[in-house]
Short mmCIF file of C-alpha atoms in Angstrom, two decimals:
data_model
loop_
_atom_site.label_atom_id
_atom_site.label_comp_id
_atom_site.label_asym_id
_atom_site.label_seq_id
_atom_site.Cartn_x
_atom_site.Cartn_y
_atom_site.Cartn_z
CA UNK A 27 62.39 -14.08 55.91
CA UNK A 28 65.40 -11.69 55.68
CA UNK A 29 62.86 -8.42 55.27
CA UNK A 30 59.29 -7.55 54.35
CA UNK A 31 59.62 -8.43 50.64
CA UNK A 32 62.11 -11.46 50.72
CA UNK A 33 58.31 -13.99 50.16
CA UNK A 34 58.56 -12.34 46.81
CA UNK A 35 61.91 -12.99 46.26
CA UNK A 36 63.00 -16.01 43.56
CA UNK A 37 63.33 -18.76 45.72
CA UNK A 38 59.65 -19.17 45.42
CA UNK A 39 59.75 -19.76 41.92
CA UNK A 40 57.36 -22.40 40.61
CA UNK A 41 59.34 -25.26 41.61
CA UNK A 42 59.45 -24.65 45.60
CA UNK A 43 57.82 -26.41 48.17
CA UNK A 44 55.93 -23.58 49.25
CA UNK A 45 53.93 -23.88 46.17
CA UNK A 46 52.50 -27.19 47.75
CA UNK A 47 50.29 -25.59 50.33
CA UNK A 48 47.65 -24.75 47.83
CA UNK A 49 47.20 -28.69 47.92
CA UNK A 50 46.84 -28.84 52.11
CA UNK A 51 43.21 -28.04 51.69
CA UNK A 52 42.50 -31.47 50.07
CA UNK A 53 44.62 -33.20 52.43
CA UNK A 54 43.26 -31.60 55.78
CA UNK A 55 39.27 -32.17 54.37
CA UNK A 56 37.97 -35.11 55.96
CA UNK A 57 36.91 -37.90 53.73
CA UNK A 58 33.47 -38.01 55.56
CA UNK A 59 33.01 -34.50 54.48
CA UNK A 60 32.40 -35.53 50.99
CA UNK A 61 30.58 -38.81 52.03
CA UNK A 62 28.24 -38.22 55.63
CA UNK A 63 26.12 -34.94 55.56
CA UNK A 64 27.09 -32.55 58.37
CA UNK A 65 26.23 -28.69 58.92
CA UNK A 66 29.10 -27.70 57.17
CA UNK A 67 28.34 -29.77 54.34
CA UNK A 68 24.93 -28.30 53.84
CA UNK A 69 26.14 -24.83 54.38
CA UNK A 70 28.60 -25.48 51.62
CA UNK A 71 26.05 -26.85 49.78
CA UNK A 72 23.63 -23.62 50.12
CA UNK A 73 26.33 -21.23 49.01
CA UNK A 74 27.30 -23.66 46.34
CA UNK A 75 23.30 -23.61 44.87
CA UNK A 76 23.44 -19.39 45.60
CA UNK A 77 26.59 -19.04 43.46
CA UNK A 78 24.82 -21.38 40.21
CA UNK A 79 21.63 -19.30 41.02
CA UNK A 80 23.86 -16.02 40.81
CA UNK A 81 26.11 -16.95 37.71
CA UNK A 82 23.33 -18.88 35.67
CA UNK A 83 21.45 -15.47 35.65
CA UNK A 84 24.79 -13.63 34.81
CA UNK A 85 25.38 -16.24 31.94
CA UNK A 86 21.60 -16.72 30.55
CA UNK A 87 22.39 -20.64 30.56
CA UNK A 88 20.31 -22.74 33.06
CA UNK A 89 22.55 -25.85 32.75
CA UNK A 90 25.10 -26.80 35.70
CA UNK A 91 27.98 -27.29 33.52
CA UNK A 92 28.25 -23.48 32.67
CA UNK A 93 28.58 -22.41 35.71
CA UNK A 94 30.70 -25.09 37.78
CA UNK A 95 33.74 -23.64 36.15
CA UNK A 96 33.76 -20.77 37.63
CA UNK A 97 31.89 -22.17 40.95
CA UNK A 98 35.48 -23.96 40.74
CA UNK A 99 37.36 -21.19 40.26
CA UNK A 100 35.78 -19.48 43.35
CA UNK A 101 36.20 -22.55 45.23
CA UNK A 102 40.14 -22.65 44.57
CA UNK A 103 40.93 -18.60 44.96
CA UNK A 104 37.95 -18.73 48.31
CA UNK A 105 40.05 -22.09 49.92
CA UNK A 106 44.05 -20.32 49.59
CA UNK A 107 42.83 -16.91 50.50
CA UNK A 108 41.78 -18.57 53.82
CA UNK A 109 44.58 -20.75 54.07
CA UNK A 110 46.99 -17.51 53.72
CA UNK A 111 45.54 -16.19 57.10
CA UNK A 112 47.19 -18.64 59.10
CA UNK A 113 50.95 -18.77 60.57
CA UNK A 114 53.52 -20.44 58.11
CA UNK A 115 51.69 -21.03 55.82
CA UNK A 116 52.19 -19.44 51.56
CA UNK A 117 50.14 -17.48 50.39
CA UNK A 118 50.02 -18.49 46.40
CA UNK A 119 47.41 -15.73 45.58
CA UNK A 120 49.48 -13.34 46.67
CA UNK A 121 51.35 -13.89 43.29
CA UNK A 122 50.63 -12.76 40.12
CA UNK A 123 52.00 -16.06 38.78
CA UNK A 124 49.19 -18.04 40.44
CA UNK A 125 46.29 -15.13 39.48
CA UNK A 126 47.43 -14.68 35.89
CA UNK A 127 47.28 -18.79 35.34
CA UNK A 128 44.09 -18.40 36.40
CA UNK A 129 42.68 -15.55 34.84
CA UNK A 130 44.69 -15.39 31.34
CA UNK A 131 43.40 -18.81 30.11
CA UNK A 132 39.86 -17.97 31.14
CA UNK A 133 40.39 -14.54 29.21
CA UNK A 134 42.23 -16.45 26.42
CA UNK A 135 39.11 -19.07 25.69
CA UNK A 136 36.31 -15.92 25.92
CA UNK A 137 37.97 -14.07 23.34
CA UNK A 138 38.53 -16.82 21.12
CA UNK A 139 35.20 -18.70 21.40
CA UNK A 140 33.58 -15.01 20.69
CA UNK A 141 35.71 -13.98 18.05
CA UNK A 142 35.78 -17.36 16.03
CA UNK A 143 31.77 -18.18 16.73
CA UNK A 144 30.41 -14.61 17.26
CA UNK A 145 32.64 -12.04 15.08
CA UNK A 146 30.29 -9.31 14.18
CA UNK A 147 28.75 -9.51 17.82
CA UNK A 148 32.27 -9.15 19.13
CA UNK A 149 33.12 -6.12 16.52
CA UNK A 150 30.05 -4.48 18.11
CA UNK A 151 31.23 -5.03 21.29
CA UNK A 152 34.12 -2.17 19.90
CA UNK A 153 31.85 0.35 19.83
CA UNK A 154 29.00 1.37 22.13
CA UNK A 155 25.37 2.20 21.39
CA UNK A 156 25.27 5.62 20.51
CA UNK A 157 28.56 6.26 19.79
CA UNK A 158 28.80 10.23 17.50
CA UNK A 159 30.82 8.86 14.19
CA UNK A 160 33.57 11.12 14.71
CA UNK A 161 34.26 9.22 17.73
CA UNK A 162 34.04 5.63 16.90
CA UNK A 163 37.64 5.13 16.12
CA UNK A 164 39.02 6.24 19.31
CA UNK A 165 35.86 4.13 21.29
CA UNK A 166 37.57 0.95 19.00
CA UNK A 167 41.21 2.03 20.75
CA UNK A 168 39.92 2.81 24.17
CA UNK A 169 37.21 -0.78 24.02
CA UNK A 170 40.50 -3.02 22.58
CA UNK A 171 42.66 -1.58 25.25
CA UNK A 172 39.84 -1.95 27.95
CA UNK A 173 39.51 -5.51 26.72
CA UNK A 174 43.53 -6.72 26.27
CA UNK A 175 43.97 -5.52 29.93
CA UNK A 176 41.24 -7.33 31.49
CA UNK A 177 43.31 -10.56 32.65
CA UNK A 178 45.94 -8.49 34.14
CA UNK A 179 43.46 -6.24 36.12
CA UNK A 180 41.40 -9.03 37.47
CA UNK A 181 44.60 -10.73 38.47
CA UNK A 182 46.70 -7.71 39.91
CA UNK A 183 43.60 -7.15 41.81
CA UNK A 184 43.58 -10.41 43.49
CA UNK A 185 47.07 -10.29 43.97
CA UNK A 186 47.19 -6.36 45.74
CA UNK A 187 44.38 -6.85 48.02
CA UNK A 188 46.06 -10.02 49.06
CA UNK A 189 49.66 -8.64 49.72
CA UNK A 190 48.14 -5.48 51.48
CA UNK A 191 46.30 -6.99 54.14
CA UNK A 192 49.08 -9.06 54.61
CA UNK A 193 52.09 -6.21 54.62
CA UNK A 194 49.70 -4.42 57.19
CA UNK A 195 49.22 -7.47 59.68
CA UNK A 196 53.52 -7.60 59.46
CA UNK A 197 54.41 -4.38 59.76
CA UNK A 198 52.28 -4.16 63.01
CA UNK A 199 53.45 -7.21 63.95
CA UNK A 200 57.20 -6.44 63.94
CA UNK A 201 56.52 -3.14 66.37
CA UNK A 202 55.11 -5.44 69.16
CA UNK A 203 58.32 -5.97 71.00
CA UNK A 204 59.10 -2.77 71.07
CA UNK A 205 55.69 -1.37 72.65
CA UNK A 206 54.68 -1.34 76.30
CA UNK A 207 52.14 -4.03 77.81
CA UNK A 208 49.01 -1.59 77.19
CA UNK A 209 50.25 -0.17 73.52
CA UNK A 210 50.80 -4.79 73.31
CA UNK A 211 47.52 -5.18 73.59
CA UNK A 212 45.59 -2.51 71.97
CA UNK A 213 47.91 -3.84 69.41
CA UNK A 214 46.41 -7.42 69.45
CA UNK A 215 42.41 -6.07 69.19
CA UNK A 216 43.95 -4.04 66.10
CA UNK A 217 45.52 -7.19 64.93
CA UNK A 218 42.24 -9.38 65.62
CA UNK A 219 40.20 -6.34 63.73
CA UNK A 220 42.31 -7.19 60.85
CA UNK A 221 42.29 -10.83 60.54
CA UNK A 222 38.50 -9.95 60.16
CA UNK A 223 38.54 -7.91 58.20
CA UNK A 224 40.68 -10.03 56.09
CA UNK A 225 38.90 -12.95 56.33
CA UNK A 226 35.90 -10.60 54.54
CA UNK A 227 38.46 -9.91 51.80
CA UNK A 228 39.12 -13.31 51.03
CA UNK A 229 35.49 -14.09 50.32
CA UNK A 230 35.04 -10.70 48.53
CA UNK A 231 37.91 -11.08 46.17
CA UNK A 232 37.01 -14.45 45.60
CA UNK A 233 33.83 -13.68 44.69
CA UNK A 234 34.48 -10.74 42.86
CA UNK A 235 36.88 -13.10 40.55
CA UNK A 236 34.47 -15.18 39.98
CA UNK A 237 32.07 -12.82 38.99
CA UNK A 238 34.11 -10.70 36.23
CA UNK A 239 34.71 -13.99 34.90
CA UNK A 240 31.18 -14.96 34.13
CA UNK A 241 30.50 -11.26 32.88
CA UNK A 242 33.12 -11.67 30.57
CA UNK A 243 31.98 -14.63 29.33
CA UNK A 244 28.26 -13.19 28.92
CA UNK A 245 29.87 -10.93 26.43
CA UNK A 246 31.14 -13.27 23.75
CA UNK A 247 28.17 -15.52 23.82
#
């Protein structure tokens, strides 16, 4: 990298080879993962039946195929979020053009599935229970804005919390050399703090993904 910023920079457009390390997962994953049952498969498993249990209440649909979609989703944002934390390795969710494919076509299908099956359920969706007349056209402006800037906000959240931890681990990375040995390694415990508490961002922004998606789709059905 020539500075802080240059991973942002257009040679990682859509057709670089750092785009391919969203794909490593599936190529470092043992076949016997998927085929002998191990700890880790189990464990998978159990967070796998929590997350169904979690979004089938969200959704109000007890079927599977409701809620794999976004058990997917989560699976895909969980896996590169990890993957980002470790040397050389791109970061795709760092990128808003990785988030927004994810979350605009998601966004995209809710509102049209609610607005072509469910129209006057939508239209009440405009304005809340309770709502003083006099203010029901500016709740319609302030619920349609609300709602058009949904995709964007779930995937410039993504995106920020994933650049920030990142920036941080750099920038105190770059002032090692210059530090003496006992500023080095208070430097490395603050560096090890972070990769934890990283690591607990990845799942929570995952999850957090996840979850606004099914919300949003509870409200168009």
């Amino acid at each position: 990298m020539t500075n802080l910023f240059s991973s942002f920079d257009l040679s990682t457009n859509i057709m670089s080879m750092n785009w391919l390390s969203t794909l490593i997962i599936a190529m470092i994953m043992p076949v016997s993962f998927w085929l002998i049952p191990s700890r880790s498969s189990w464990l998978w498993n159990l967070v796998l039946s929590t997350l169904h249990k979690e979004f089938k209440l969200l959704t109000g649909n007890s079927s599977l195929g409701t809620t794999i979609m976004f058990i997917s989703v989560f699976t895909i944002i969980l896996s590169n979020n990890f993957l980002g934390l470790f040397p050389y390795i791109f970061t795709s969710t760092s990128h808003l053009s990785f988030t927004l494919t994810l979350a605009l076509p998601l966004w995209v299908s809710f509102m049209l599935f609610g607005w072509i099956n469910n129209t006057i359920h939508m239209l009440a969706h405009l304005v809340p229970q309770g709502t003083p007349p006099i203010l029901m056209p500016f709740m319609v402006c302030i619920e349609t804005i609300s709602n058009v800037i949904r995709p964007g906000t779930l995937a410039v959240r993504l995106a920020a919390n994933m650049i920030a931890g990142h920036l941080l681990l750099t920038l105190l990375g770059n002032t090692g050399p210059k530090l003496s040995m006992i500023l080095v390694n208070i430097l490395i415990i603050t560096q090890l703090l972070l990769v934890m508490l990283e690591s607990a961002v990845a799942i929570i922004q995952s999850y957090v993904f996840a979850v606004l998606a099914t919300l949003y789709s509870s409200e168009v059905t």
